[in-house]
Short mmCIF file of C-alpha atoms and ligand atoms in Angstrom, two decimals:
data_model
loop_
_atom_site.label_atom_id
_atom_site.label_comp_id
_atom_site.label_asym_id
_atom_site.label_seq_id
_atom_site.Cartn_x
_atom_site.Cartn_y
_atom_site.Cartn_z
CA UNK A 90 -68.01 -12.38 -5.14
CA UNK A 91 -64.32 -12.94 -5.11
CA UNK A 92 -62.78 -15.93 -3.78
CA UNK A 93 -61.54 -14.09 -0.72
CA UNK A 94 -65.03 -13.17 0.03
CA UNK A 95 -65.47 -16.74 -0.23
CA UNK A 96 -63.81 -18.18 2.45
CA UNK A 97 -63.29 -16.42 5.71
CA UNK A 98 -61.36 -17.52 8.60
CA UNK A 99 -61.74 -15.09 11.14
CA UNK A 100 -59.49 -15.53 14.48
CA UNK A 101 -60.19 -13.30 17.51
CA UNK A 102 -58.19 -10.16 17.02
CA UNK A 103 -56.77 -9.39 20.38
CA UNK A 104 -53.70 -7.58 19.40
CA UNK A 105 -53.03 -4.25 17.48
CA UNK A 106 -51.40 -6.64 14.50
CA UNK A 107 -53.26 -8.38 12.11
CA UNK A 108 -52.38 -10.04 8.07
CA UNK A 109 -48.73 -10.90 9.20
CA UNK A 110 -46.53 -8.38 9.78
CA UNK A 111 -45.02 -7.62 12.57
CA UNK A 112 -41.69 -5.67 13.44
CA UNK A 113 -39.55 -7.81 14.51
CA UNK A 114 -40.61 -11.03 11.41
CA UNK A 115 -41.90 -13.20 13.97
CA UNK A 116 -44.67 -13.90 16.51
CA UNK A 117 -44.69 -16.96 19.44
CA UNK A 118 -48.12 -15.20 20.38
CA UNK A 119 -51.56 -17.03 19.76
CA UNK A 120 -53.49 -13.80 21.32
CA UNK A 121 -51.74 -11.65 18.32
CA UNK A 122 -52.39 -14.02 15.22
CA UNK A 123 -55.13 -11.41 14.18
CA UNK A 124 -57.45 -12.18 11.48
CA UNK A 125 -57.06 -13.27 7.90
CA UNK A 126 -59.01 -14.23 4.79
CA UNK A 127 -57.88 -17.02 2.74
CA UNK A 128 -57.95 -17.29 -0.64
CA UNK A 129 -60.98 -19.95 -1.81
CA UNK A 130 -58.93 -23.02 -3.58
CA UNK A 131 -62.22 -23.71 -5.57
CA UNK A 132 -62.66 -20.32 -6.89
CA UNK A 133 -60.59 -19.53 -9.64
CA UNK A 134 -58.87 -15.89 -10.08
CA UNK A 135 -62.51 -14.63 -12.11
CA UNK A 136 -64.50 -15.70 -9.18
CA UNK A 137 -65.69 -18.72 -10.88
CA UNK A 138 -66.31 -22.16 -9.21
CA UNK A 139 -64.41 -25.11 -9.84
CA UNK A 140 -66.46 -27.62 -9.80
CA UNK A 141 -65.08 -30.82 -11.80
CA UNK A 142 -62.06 -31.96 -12.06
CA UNK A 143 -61.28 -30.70 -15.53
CA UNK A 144 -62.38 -26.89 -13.90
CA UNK A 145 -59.73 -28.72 -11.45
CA UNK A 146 -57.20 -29.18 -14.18
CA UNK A 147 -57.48 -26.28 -15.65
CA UNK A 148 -57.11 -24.05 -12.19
CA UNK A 149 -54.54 -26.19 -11.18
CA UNK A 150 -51.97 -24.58 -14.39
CA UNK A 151 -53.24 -21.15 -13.31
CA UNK A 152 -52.29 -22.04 -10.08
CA UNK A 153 -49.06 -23.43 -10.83
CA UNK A 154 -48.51 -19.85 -13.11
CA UNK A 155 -49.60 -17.97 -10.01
CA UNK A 156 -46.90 -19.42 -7.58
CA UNK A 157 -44.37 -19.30 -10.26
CA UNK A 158 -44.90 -15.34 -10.57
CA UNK A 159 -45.18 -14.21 -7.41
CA UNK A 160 -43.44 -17.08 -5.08
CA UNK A 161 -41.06 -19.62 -6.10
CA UNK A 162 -40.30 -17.56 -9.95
CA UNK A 163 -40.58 -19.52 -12.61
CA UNK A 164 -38.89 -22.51 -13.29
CA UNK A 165 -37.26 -22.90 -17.02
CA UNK A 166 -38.81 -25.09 -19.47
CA UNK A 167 -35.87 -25.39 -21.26
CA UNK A 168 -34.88 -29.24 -21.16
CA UNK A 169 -31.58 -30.28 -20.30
CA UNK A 170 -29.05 -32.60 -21.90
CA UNK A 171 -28.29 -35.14 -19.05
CA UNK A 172 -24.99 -37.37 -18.76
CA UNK A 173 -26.15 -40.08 -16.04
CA UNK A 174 -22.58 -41.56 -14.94
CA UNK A 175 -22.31 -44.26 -12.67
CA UNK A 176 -19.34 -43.95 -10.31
CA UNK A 177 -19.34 -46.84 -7.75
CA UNK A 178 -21.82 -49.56 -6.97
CA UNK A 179 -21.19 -51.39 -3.95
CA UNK A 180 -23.12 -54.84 -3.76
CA UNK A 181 -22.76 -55.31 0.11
CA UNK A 182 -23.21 -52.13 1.52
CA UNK A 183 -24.61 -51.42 4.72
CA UNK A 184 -23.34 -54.82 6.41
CA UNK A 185 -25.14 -56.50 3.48
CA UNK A 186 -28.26 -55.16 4.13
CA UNK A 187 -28.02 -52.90 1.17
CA UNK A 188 -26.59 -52.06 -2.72
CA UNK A 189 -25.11 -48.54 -2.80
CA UNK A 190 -24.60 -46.97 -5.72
CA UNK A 191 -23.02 -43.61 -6.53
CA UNK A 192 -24.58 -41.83 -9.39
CA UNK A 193 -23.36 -38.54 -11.34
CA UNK A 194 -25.65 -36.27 -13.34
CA UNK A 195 -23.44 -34.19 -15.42
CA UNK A 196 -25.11 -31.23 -17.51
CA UNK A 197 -23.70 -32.17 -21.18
CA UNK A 198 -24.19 -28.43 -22.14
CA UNK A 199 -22.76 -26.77 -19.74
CA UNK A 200 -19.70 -28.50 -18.41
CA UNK A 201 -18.87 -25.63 -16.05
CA UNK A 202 -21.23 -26.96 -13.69
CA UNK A 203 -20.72 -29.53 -11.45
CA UNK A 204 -22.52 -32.57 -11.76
CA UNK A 205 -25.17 -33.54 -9.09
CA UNK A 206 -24.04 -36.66 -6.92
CA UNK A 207 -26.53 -39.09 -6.28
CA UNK A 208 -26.29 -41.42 -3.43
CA UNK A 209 -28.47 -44.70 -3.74
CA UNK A 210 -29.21 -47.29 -1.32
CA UNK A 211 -31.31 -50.51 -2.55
CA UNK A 212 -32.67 -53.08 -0.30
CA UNK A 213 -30.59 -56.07 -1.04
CA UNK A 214 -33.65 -58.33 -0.28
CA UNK A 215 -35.35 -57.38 -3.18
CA UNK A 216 -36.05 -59.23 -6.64
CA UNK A 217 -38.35 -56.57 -7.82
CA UNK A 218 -38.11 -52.72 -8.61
CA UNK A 219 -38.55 -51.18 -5.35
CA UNK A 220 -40.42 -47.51 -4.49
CA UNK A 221 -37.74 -44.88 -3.40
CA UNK A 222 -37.67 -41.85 -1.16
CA UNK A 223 -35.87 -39.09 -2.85
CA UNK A 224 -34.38 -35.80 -0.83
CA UNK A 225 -31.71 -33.95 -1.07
CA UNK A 226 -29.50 -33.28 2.09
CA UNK A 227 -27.80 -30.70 4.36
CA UNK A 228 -24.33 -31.30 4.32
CA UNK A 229 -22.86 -33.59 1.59
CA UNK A 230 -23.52 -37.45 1.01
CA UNK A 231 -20.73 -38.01 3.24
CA UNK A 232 -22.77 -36.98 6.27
CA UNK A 233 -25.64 -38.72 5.67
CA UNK A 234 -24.22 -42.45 6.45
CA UNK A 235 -20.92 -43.06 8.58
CA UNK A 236 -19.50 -45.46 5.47
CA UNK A 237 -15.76 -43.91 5.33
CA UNK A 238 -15.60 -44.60 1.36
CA UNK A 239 -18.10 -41.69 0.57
CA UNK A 240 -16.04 -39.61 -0.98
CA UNK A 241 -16.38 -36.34 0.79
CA UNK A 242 -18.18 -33.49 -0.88
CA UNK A 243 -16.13 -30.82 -2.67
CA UNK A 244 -18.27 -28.30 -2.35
CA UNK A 245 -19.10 -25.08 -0.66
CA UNK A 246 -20.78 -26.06 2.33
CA UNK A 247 -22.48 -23.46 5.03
CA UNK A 248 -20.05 -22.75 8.03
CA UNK A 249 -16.64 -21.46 7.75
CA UNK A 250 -15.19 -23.13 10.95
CA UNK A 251 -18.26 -25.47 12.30
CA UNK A 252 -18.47 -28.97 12.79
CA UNK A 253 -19.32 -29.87 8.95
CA UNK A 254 -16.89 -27.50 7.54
CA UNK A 255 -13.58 -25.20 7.21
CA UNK A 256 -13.76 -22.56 5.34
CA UNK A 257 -16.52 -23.40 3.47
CA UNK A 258 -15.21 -26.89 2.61
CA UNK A 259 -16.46 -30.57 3.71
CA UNK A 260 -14.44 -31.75 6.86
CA UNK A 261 -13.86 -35.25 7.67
CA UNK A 262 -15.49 -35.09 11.36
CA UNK A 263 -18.93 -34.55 9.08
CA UNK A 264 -18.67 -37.95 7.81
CA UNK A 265 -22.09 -39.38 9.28
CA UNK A 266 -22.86 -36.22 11.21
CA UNK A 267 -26.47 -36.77 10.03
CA UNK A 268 -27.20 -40.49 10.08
CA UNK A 269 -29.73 -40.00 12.57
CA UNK A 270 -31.88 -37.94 10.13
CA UNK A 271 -31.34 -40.60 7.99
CA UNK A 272 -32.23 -44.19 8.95
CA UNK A 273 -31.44 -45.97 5.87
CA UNK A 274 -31.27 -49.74 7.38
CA UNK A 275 -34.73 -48.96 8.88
CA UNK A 276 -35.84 -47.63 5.31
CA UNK A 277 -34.26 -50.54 3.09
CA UNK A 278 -35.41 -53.11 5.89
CA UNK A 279 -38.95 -52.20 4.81
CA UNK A 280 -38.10 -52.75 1.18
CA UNK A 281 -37.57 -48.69 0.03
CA UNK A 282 -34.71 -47.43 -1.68
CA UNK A 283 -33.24 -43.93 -0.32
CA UNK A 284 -31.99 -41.45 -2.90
CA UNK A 285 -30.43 -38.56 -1.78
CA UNK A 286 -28.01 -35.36 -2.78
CA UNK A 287 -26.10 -32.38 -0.98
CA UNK A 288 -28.78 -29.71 -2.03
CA UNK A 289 -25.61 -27.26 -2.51
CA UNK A 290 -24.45 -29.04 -5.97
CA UNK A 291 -27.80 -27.21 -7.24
CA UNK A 292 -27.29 -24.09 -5.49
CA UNK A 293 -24.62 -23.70 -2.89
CA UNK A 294 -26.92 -21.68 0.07
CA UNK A 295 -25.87 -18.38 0.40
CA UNK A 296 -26.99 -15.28 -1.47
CA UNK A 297 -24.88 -15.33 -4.22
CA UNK A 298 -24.26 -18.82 -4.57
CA UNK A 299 -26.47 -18.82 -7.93
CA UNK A 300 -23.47 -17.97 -9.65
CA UNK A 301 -21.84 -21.28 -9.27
CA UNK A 302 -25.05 -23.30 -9.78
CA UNK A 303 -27.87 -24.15 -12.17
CA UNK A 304 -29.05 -20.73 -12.71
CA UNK A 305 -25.66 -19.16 -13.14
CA UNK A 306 -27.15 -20.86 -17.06
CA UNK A 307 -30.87 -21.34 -16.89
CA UNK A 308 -33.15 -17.82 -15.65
CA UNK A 309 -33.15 -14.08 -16.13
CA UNK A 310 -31.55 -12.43 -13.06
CA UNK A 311 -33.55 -8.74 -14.12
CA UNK A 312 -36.71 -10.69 -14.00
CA UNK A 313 -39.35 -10.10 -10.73
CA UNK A 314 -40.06 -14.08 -11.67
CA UNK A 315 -36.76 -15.13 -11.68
CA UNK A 316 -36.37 -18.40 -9.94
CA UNK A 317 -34.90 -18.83 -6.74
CA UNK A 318 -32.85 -21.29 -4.79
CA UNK A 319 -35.99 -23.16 -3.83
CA UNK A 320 -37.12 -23.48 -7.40
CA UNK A 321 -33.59 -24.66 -8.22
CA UNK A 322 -33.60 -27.19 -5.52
CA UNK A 323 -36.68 -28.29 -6.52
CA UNK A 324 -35.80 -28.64 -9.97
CA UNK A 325 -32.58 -30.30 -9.16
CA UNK A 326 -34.99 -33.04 -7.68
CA UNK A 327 -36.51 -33.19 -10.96
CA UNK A 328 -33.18 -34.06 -12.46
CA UNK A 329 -32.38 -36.69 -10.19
CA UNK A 330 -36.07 -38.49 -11.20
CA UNK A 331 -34.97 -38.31 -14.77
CA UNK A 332 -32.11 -40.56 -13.68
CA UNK A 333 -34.71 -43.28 -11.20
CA UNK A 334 -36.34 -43.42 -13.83
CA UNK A 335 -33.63 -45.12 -15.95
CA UNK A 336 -32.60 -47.38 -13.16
CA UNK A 337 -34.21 -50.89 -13.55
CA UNK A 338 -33.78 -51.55 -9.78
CA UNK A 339 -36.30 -48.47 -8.96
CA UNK A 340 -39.79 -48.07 -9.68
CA UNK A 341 -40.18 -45.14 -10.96
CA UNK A 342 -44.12 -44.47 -10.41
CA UNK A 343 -43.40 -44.78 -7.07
CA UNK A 344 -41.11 -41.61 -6.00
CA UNK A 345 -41.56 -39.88 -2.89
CA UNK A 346 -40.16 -36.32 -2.83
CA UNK A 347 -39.02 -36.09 0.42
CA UNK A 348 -37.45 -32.66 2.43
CA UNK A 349 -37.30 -31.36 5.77
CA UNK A 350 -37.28 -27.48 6.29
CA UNK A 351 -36.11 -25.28 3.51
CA UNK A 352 -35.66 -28.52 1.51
CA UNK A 353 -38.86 -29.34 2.76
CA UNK A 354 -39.98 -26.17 0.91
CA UNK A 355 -38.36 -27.65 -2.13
CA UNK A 356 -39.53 -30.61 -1.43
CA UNK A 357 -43.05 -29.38 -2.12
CA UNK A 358 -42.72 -26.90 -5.16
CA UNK A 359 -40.49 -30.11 -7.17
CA UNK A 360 -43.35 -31.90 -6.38
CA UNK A 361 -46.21 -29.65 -7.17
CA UNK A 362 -44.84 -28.92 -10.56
CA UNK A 363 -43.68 -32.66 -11.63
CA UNK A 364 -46.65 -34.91 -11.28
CA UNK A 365 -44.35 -37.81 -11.80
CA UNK A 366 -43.99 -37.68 -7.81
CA UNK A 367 -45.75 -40.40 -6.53
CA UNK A 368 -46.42 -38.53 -3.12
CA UNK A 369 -45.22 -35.57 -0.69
CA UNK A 370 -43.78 -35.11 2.27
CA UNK A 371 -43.00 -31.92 3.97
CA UNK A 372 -41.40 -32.33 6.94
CA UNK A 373 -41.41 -28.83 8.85
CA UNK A 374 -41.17 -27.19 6.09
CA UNK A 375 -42.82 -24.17 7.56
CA UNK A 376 -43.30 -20.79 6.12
CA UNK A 377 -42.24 -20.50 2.53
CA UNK A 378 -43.40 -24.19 2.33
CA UNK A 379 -46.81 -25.83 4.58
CA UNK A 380 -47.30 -23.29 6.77
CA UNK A 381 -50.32 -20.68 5.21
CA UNK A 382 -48.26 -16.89 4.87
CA UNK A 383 -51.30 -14.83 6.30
CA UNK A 384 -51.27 -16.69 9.52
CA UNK A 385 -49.08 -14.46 11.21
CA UNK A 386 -47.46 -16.88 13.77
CA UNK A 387 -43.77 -18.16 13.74
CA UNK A 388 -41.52 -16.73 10.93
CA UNK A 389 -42.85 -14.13 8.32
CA UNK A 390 -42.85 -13.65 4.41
CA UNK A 391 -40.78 -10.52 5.69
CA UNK A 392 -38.57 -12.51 7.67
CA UNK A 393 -37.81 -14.97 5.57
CA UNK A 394 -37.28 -12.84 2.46
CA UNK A 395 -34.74 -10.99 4.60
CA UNK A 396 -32.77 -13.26 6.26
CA UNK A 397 -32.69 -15.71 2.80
CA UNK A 398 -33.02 -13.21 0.12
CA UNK A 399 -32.11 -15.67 -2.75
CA UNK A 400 -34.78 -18.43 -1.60
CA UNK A 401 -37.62 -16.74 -3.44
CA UNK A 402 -38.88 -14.94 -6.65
CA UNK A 403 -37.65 -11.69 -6.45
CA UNK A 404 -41.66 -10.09 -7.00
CA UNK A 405 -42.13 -12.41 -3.62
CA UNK A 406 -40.52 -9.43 -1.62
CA UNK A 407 -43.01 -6.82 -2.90
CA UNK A 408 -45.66 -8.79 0.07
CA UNK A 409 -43.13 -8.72 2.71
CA UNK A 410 -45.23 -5.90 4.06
CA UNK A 411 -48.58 -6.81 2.85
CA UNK A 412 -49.03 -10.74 2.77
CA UNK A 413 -52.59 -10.83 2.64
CA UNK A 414 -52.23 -8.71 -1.08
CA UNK A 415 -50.92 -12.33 -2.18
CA UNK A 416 -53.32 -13.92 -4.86
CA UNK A 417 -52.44 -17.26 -3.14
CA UNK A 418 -51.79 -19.01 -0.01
CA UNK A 419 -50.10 -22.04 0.86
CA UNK A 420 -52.68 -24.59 1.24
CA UNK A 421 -53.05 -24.17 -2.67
CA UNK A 422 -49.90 -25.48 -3.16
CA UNK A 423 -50.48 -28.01 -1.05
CA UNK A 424 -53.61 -28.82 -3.09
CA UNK A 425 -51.64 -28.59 -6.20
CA UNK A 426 -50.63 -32.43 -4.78
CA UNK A 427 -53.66 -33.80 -5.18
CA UNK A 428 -55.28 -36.26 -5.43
CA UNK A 429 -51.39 -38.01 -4.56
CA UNK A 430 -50.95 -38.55 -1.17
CA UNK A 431 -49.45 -35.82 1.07
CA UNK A 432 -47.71 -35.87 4.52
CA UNK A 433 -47.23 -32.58 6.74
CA UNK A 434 -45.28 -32.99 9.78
CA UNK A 435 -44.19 -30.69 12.66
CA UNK A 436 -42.53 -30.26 15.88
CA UNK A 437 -44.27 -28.65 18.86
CA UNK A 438 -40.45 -27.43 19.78
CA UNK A 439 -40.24 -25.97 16.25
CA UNK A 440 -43.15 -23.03 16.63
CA UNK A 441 -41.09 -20.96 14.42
CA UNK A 442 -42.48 -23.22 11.30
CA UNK A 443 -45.58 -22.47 12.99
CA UNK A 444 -47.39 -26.44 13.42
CA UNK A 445 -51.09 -25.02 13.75
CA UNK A 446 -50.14 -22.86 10.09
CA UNK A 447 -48.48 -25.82 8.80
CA UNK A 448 -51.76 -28.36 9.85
CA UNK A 449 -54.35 -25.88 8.58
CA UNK A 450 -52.19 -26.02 5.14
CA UNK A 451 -53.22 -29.48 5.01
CA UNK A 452 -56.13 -29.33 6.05
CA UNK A 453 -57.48 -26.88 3.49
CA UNK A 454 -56.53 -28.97 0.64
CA UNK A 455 -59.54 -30.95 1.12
CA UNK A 456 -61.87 -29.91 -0.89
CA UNK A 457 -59.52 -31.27 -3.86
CA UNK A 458 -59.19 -34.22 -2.49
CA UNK A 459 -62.87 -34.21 -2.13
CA UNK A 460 -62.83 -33.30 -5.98
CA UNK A 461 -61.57 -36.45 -6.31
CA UNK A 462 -63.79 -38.68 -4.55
CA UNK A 463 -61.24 -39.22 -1.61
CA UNK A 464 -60.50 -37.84 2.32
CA UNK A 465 -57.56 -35.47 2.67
CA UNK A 466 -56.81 -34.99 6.42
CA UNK A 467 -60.75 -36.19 7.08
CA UNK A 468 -61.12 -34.04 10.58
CA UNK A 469 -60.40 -30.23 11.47
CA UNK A 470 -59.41 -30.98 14.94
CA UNK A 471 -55.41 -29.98 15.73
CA UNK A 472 -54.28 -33.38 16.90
CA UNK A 473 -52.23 -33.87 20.46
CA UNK A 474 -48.91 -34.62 20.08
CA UNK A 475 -47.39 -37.66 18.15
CA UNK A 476 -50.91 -38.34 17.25
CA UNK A 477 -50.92 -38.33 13.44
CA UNK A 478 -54.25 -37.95 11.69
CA UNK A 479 -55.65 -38.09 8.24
CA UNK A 480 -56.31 -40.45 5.44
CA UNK A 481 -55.44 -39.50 1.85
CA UNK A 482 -53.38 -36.13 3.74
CA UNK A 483 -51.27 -36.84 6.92
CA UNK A 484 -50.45 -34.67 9.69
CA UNK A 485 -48.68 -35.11 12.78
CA UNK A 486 -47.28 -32.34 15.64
CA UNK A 487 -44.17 -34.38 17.13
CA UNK A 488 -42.60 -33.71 20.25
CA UNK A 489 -39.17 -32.23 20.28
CA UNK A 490 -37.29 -30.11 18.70
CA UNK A 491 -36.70 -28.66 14.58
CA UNK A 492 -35.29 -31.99 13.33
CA UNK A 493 -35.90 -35.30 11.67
CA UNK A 494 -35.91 -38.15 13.92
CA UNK A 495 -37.11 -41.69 13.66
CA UNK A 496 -40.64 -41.04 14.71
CA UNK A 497 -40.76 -38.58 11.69
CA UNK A 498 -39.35 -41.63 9.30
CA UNK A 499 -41.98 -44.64 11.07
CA UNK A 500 -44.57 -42.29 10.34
CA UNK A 501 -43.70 -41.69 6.56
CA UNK A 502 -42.72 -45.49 5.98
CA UNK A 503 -46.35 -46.55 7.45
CA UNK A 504 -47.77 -43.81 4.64
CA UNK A 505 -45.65 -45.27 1.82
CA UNK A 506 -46.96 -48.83 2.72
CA UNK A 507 -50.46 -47.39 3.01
CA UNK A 508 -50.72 -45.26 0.12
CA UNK A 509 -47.69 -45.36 -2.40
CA UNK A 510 -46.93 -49.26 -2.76
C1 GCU B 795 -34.47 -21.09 8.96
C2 GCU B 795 -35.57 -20.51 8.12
C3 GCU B 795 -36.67 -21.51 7.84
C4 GCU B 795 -36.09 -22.77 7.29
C5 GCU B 795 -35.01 -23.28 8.22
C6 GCU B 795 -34.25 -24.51 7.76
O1 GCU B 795 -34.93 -21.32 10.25
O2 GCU B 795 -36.04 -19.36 8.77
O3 GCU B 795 -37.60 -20.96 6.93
O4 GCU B 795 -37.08 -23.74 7.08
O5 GCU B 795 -34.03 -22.28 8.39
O6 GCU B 795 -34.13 -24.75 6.57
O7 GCU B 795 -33.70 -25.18 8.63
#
């Protein structure tokens, strides 16, 4: 038997759609969901068991291989020359709460690209080297806290004549625009470091942004595997560990990769591929990221490949129109976690990353968890809102909108003390 004979999840099929696709990318309708078989996460590609976790191991790399081909692309082994440079350090930041420091990664080898700028807070308080959450941001460090001596990013930035940006370029009205998302006193308060970096000095967002980023150097643009944006994100994540883990103020076992939507997606892959990730969390990350592809609720692999054709693989296009042809679905890569701890979060005002898709991600992971002698989520029940569930794997549907508020962050910090410290 095959591994999709193996596990079956069959939905009522009430509408004339079923595996995913619909015309217009998208579906807000339960009735229409259809039916869909996942693939089995303990059945390897030759319709073998895994049973141990060495079968585990060993599954896990074809995994990995299988998500690099026909997903994210693959992500270059080539290793990097690094130049960590530090540019500020401020030892009463934050009111005194916090030390900031300003770190650049420059790529010695190819000076044409601009370094990634790290932006560190430390909790003040502390003697000893702290965990950190590490994610990369929207719109430039500058937005991220209101302190007016961030310099302000340089570089392309989404919007031609929105709040963040004119023509392209960092405004000063963005300074802090995104605090909220980002509650660092509440974060170093609790004794966690926050490192974070505009996503765009990776890849600046847009389809041909590549050209002024990492894989301008690094990737084969006539490949079907080629990486994408998301693997570059992700990879730029990778980068900035390399640098915790030179910093004697951070410990660097314990680094949570961090993202919200599509760096939420990134958030994921970095840390599916780097097992130096202490833990997970993917907060409405949605299709492309929690959310399993042949549910077809919310946005679509069609969808998404269209409206963000650079995000992806290029072979990842080739299932716009027939997702359930995919040799694997998200909950795998979920799995591909394991046995670190893993937080999934949604919105129930954010059905377009499709909550139930993005729960049942998590929830099918357990059987690896189980591998390892531990609970994953521990119940198949959808919880009520702002009810989070789960031991080892976290879920929780929040109320409100597509966004990261300070529910979102209580919820992650309680997980860090829980499972990461
Ligand atoms: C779009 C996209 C999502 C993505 C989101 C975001 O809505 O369709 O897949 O997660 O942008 O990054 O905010």
């Amino acid at each position: 038997m095959t591994r999709f004979l193996l596990l079956a999840i069959l939905i009522l099929l009430s509408g004339p759609i079923a595996n995913g696709q619909g015309p217009e990318g998208y579906n807000y309708d339960e009735a229409k969901v259809g039916t869909y078989t996942l693939p089995d996460l303990l059945v390897n590609t030759k319709g073998k068991p895994v049973k141990t976790k060495a079968d585990w191991r060993n599954w896990r790399a074809e995994l990995l291989k299988l998500f690099a081909e026909n997903v994210y692309g693959q992500t270059p082994a080539k290793s990097v020359k690094l130049r960590f440079q530090t540019t500020s350090v401020d030892e009463s930041a934050l009111n005194g709460l916090a030390v900031r420091k300003q770190v650049s990664i420059f790529f010695v080898d190819y000076p044409q690209l601009p370094p990634i700028d790290v932006l560190i807070y430390f909790p003040k308080a502390s003697t000893k080297p702290v965990p950190v959450f590490l994610g990369l941001n929207f719109c430039g460090n500058h937005c991220v806290t209101a302190e007016a001596d961030i310099p302000l990013s340089t570089r392309w930035m989404m919007g031609e004549n929105s709040d963040v940006s004119n023509n392209n370029k960092a405004t000063e009205k963005a300074r802090g625009m995104q605090v909220r998302r980002w509650p660092i006193d509440m974060i170093v308060k609790r004794g966690y470091a926050l490192a974070t970096a505009y996503y765009g000095d990776i890849e600046p967002d847009y389809p041909q942004g590549w050209h002024t980023g990492i894989r301008s150097v690094l990737g084969d643009t006539t490949k079907a595997n080629n990486w994408g944006a998301i693997g570059a994100w992700a990879w730029g994540m990778s980068r900035i560990l390399d640098y915790l883990q030179t910093d004697p103020a951070i410990d660097a076992k314990r680094v949570i990769s961090i993202g919200h939507s599509r760096i939420g997606k990134a958030a994921v892959w970095a840390g599916a591929q780097d097992e130096r990730f202490a833990a997970v969390i993917a907060n409405e990350s949605g299709e492309g990221g929690a959310a399993l592809a042949r549910r077809y609720y919310g946005e679509t692999v069609e969808r998404l490949n269209t409206s963000f054709p650079h995000w992806f693989a290029p072979r990842y296009k080739a299932y716009n129109k027939r997702v359930a042809d995919l040799p694997v679905d998200q909950h795998e890569l979920l799995a591909l976690v394991a046995p670190r701890p893993l937080y999934v979060a949604s919105a129930d005002g954010d059905q377009w990353s499709d909550p139930k898709g993005e729960f049942l991600g998590a929830l099918h992971t357990e059987p690896v968890y189980q591998l390892y002698g531990k609970t994953g989520l521990g119940t198949t029940v959808f919880p009520a809102v702002n009810q989070p569930v789960g031991q080892t794997v976290r879920y929780h549907d929040r109320t409100g909108k597509h966004d990261v508020t300070d529910y979102d962050w209580e919820q992650y910090l309680r997980f860090a003390d829980e499972l990461v410290r």
